[in-house]
C-alpha angles and dihedrals in degrees: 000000000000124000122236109241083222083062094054093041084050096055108043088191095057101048099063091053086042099049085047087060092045098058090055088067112035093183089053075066097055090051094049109039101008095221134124111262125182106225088203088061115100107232120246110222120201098356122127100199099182094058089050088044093225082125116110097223123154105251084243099051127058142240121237110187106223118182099260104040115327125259128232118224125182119246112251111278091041128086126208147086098288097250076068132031126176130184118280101221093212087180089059096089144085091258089054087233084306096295129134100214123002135023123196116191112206129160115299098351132016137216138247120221129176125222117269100288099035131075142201117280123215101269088059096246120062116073124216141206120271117221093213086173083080097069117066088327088285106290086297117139094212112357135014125192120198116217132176108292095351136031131218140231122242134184135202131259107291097025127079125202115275109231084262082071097218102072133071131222131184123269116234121218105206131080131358100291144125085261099060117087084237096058079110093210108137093210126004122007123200134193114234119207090258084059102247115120125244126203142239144184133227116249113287099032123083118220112257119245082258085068085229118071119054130221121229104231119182097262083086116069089331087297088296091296121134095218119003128011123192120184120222133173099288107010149014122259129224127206133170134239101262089253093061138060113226108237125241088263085075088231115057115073127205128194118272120233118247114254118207098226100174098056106129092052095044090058098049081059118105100254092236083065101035083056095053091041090062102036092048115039134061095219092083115056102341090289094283082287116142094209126005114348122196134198118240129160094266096046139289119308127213123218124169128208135273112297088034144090146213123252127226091257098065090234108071132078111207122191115258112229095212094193092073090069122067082321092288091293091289114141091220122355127029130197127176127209141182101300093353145013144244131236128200140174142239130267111290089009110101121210118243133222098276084068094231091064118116110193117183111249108243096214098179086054079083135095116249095006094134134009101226109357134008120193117192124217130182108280095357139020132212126220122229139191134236108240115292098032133088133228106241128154080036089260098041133092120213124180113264109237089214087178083065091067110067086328086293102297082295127154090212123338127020117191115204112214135158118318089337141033139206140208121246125205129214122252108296096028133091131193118273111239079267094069086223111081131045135240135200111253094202090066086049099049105048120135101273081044100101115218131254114238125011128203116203136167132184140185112258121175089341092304130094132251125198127192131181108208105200114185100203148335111083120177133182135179108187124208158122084324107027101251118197138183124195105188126199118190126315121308122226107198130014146260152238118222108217116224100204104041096265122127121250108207114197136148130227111187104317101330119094115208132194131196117199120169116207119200121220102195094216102003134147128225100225120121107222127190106255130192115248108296112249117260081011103081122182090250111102103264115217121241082244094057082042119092078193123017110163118173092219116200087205142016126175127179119195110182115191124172121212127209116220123281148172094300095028126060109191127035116274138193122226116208112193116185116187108200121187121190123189120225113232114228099196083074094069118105148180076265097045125028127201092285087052101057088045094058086054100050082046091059096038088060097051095058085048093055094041086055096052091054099060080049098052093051114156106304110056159000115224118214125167104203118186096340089312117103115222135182148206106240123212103194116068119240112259122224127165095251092053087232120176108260114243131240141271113294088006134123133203112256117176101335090313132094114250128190113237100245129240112289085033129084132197104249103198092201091063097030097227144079116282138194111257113242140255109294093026141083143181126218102186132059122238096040127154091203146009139251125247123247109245111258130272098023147112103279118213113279087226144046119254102046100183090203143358097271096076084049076092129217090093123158107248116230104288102035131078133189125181092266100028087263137106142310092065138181126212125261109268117244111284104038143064140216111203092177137066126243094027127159094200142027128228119247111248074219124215098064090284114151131205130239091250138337140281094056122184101184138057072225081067081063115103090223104168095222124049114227118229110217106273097050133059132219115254098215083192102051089024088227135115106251117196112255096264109238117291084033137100143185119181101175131070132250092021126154094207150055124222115230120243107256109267115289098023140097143185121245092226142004131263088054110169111190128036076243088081088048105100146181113244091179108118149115128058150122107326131217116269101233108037133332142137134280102207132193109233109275100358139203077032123067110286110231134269121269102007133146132202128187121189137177131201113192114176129215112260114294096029143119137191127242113190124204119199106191090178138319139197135211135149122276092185093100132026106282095316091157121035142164120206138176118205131154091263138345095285113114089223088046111112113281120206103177130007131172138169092169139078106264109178092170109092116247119188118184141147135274113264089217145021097261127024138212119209142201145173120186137182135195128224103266097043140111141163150132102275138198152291126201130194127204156177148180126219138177111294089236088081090050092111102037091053090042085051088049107042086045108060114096095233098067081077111023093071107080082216087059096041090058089044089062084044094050103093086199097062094029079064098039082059094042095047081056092044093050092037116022085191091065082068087075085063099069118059128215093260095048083054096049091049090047095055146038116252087243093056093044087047086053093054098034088050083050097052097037088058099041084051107049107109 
């Protein structure tokens, strides 16, 4: 009676006795184990050799530990003894691994794949037909047909199919062309120059010896054939896969029955060995196997291919689905197919190469993305705008009208300008430190008022020195050229700037000005900390020390320097100092009238500007700026590494020149910005000293204050006080205040009062109707009236309506939102090489009844290649929008592309002819998104490779394809090697393969390996 070897390994004091026994008879061994044991061998008893990996197995086979040594046996997949395995090439067979179309061999299993327009069926081997027509109608603008292994494209009565065979264009009825319904061709028609047509046939068919029809081979959907296609002279022929029978329709195979031969023989066996025949080889029935059977001693064994696995019962494949499993792999979203899976990203993430890889889209790495600054985020970005602009178009940037909105905040009048605005006063007034409401300059120039600027000379060693002595308001704006601009006071009227150092006299009201321009022959524009200047002490002089001593209204220096040209040789500085003087009427009399005494203030200021100039001289410009003299100094600053010297206001920052920023001054002394000091503020960048809180009030906690607002002390909204500061009193009934630091409050109008006093809000206003957004109360009429066009209003109860940003407009009136503000600016002539062609106003809506016209007309010997990535436009009404591309602006001119419906699968094609005419219109009513449409043009060599290329079907029916020709990096990285075939050198082949999917490299390498074979 034998003993079971699980009886000896269960009882460790029995095995060493047994296997004692057992060595005395080696056959007893055979019986039991069936394995080849060398007698001469000593036994090992108790040693697992292959945990301890003393065994000798192949890395492809594996160790079994038996009692006496241990046994190698190949993986499955691999043949051999063990010692030694070696690769099973399942696909190396008559039946191709069982699979109908490819085989891929790969260690230890292999893969089956089906041809572009098939797919892998569930057993993993028989590929069937795709009905690409399922999934957004296949890419077709009007009709799509599906066909074994492909689909077509089919348009309706009165439209033929465009050479990108997906989209349809009219017919025309009148004269021979490619645009009339008789031109006879079965594909693609072409004008030649005599003006006949000439046909031509989509990839994968060859032109008939008619020259019009055109004859399926096996290059397009397989010929049409479900397993194997041949090409003969007239027609392609389909054949099946052995295992299967090809159908009556001479295309579609089935799997065949399995006929028992043998039979006969297999009756006149004894049972106990017909049974063993068909449980254990592969010759009858596969084995039982699935999927591949082999033979080995103990029986056949079943495996099944790569993306399945093996059942319980040793016999049945069963699909993976990969996305149980660590989702696939895919960093997102897994899908799993028939033998593999897919994985896919979301939306503004891109898949890589591996094809499981999400990278985040960095939108802002584009050109045109945003108009002033683009902020990526993961998986989107967002635009936004410097100060004084508006986001509008999502992406775009329009000037704010901010006088739009309550006139700006303005007293009187409020003056709208690029990316800012100011308020204006009438004559007599100034504006308050506020810059919003208006004071009376006569209560502000009275006799114990200081002025504001001085102008005195005096005679010094027979020579004469001249000083400004400026109190406040210094401005820079530092650039190329050092601008500055010492300001003292406000003017009041303004001012000519004289181009050749003469003085230009004029009058505005009763004020006389002045504009006299000094040259400095080598000269820099930087304003430098100067001791006093000598015989000019800091101390006030009297009028009577003074030679010249001039009470100036106004005084404004603008330095410039000027680098050589064609009339000046060396660099030069312009000084140009704008005086204005006021005439005092209290000096007319019954002897001189008004024009009098402004004749003599005329006069009075040219002696005082012809005696600046001696003093000038050609060294150096004297200013005394908040109780610091400064000068303009001739000479540059040296420094060992001969740098450019900065700016006013300005301070060296890694080798570049930076403006100090608001809150902040250049102190010459240190070289440096500082903070300004307690009780003053600055509200500029690039200053060279701050403003002065005005007196008696709180001054800022901190250093630094950026404006006077945080001086403290402010009036709250709703509250109003003479200069802005506390003590305050509350707004009266009937009017509002919404800002801080205010001297006046706005009229709710048309005798409407408010609850209480101190409002803050028009809301405060008792109005008797209450306004819905889109419209603005008429304190005159008491009635909402709708925001007029290129106006919008999105609150309610408003008395106003915002003006649309510059350049942009509403469709209607009544808009609620900036959203319905839009750009009407397109169209033009178009670069020769690439460029866009943009819907008005995208990504935003482009507006209602517009109309753009384009032309793109390459240089000699070129020809245009057009990439849609997508395009919408409504489907609510018949072809109300449309975009359409022709050789001119006839209607029977060659089109090459026309839409009027929303298409978001990408479509690339050719240029129909050499030059195109474009145009988008849109009807009254409508709105979308738009468009927009690269393009390119290339040598006309490459005409038929990239017509070979943007017309095979599989450039769009992979989802990996479809988001190259949406991603506008590498849409550019192509173009850039299309314009220019030298830019090709700049990527590598890693960058390339990085760049694209294998499926997408195998397309284009097929393509130019075709168009270059000799």
């Amino acid at each position: 009676m034998p003993i079971a070897l699980s009886t000896v390994r269960d009882f460790p004091y029995k095995r060493r006795e047994y296997l004692s026994f057992l060595a005395l008879c080696p056959p007893l061994l055979y019986r039991l184990w069936g394995e080849s044991v060398n007698p001469s061998l000593p036994l090992s008893v108790g040693v697992d050799e292959c945990a301890l990996g003393t065994d000798d197995c192949h890395i492809d086979a594996i160790c079994q530990d038996t009692p006496t040594s241990y046994k190698c046996v190949c993986k499955a997949g691999f043949k051999g003894e063990g010692t030694a395995c070696e690769d099973i090439d399942e696909c190396d067979n008559e039946y191709n691994g069982d699979c109908v179309h490819e085989c891929t061999n790969i260690p230890g299993n292999y893969r089956c794949t089906c041809y572009d327009g098939f797919a892998l069926a569930h057993d993993g081997h028989n590929c069937l037909d795709v009905d690409e027509c399922r999934s957004n109608n296949g890419g077709c603008q009007q009709t799509c047909i599906n066909t074994m292994g492909s689909y077509e494209c089919r348009c309706k009565d009165g439209f033929f199919l465009s050479d990108n065979q997906h989209t349809c264009i009219h017919r025309s009825e009148e004269g021979q062309s490619c645009m009339n319904k008789e031109h006879g061709c079965a594909h693609i028609c072409r004008e030649t120059p005599r003006g006949g047509v000439a046909c031509d046939c989509r990839p994968g068919f060859e032109l008939a010896k008619n020259q019009r029809d055109c004859i399926l081979t096996c290059n397009h959907g397989n010929g049409g054939c479900q397993h194997t296609c041949n090409d003969t002279d007239t027609r392609p022929v389909c054949m099946c896969h052995p295992k299967y029978t090809l159908q009556s329709d001479g295309k579609a195979c089935v799997e065949k029955e399995e006929s028992d031969n043998n039979s006969t023989s297999v009756a006149e066996m004894d049972k106990r060995v017909k049974r063993r025949l068909v449980m254990e080889t592969c010759a009858v029935n596969n084995g039982g196997c699935d999927r591949t059977c082999r033979d080995t001693s103990t029986g056949v064994r079943c495996s099944c291919p790569v993306g399945f696995t093996l059942q319980f019962d040793g016999k049945t494949c069963k699909d993976v689905d990969e996305c149980q499993s660590n989702n696939g792999g895919c960093d997102h979203f897994c899908k799993n197919t028939v033998g593999s899976f897919d994985c896919s990203c979301k939306m503004g993430y891109k898949l890589l190469t591996d094809e499981k890889s999400c990278q985040d889209v960095d939108e802002c790495s584009f050109e045109r993305t945003c108009d002033h600054t683009c902020v990526n985020y993961p998986g989107s970005f967002a635009c936004t705008c410097d100060r004084g602009y508006t986001l509008y178009g999502l992406t775009h940037c329009g000037d704010v009208n901010e006088c739009s909105i309550n006139n700006g905040g303005c007293e009187y009048t409020c003056v709208n300008t690029a990316g800012d605005y100011y308020c204006q006063c009438p004559p007599r007034f100034k504006l308050h430190w506020n810059r919003k409401d208006c004071v009376e300059v006569e209560s502000l120039m009275s006799d114990s008022t200081p002025q504001k600027a001085v102008l005195q000379c005096i005679k010094n060693g027979g020579s004469e020195r001249c000083l400004i002595n400026c109190q406040s308001h210094i401005y820079s704006i530092p650039g190329e050229f050092s601008t500055m601009f010492p300001l003292c006071h406000r003017q009041l009227c303004s001012a000519r700037a004289s181009s050749n150092s003469t003085v230009d006299l004029s009058c505005l009201g009763d004020a006389v000005k002045a504009s006299v321009t000094f040259r400095l022959n080598d000269g820099t524009c930087r304003m430098r900390r100067t001791e006093p200047h000598q015989g000019l002490s800091q101390q006030k002089l009297s009028e009577r020390q003074s030679h010249v001593y001039e009470s100036l209204s106004f005084v404004n220096i603008t330095c410039k320097r000027r680098p050589s040209g064609r009339k000046t040789s060396a660099k030069e500085t312009l000084i140009t100092v704008h005086f204005e003087l006021d005439v005092n009427q209290k000096e007319v009399t019954d002897t001189c009238s008004l024009s009098c005494v402004r004749g003599k203030a005329e006069k009075r200021l040219r002696k005082t500007i012809r005696t600046l100039r001696k003093a000038i001289g050609k060294d150096n410009f004297h200013v005394r700026l908040s109780g610091k003299d400064f000068e303009v100094s001739k000479k540059m600053p040296h420094s060992s590494e001969h740098l450019e010297a900065c700016g006013t206001g300005q301070i060296r920052v890694d080798n570049r020149c930076a403006s100090c920023r608001a809150g902040t001054y250049y102190d010459e002394d240190k070289e440096q910005c500082v903070l300004c000091p307690h009780g003053t503020y600055q509200s500029e960048e690039g200053q060279i000293t701050c403003e002065i809180c005005p007196d008696n009030q709180d001054h800022p906690k901190h250093a630094g204050a950026r404006d006077v607002s945080e001086c403290g002390g402010l009036c709250p909204p709703g509250e109003i006080s003479s200069d802005g500061f506390r003590p305050c009193g509350p707004c009266p009934l009937g009017t509002y205040q919404p800002e801080s630091g205010r001297t006046s409050c706005i009229s709710c109008g048309g005798g409407l009062t408010t609850k209480q006093s101190g409002a803050s809000s028009f809301h405060n206003c008792e109005t008797r109707v209450q306004c819905s957004p889109g419209h603005s109360y008429n304190a005159t009429s008491h009635r909402c009236i709708r925001c007029a066009v290129g106006t919008y209003q999105p609150e309610f109860g408003q008395n106003h309506c915002i003006s649309c940003p510059v350049d942009t407009s509403t469709d209607f009136d009544g808009s609620t939102n900036i959203t319905q503000c839009k750009n009407r600016q397109c169209g033009g002539e178009l670069g020769n090489y690439s460029g866009y062609i943009e819907s008005p106003n995208y990504p935003g809506n482009y507006p209602a009844n517009t109309e753009c016209t384009w032309n793109i007309t390459p240089p000699p010997k070129r020809r245009i290649l057009i990439v849609v990535p997508e395009i919408f436009l409504p489907i609510e009404d018949e072809c109300g929008d449309y975009l359409v591309m022709r050789k001119s602006p006839s209607s029977n001119s060659v089109t090459t592309y026309e839409t009027c419906q929303t298409y978001e699968r990408p479509i690339a094609f050719t240029s129909r002819s050499k030059k195109l005419w474009i145009q988008f219109r849109s009807n009254e009513m409508n709105s979308a998104k738009g468009f927009q449409v690269p393009y390119v043009t290339y040598d006309e060599d490459y005409q038929e490779l990239i017509e070979d290329i943007v017309r095979d079907g599989r450039l769009y029916a992979s989802e990996n394809h479809q988001e190259i020709l949406k991603d506008k990096k590498l849409i550019k990285a192509l173009f850039e090697v299309l314009a220019h075939p030298q830019n090709y050198f700049k990527y590598t082949a890693q960058e390339s393969r990085e760049m694209f999917p294998k499926s997408f490299i195998r397309l284009l390498r097929t393509k130019v390996s075709r168009f270059l074979r000799p």
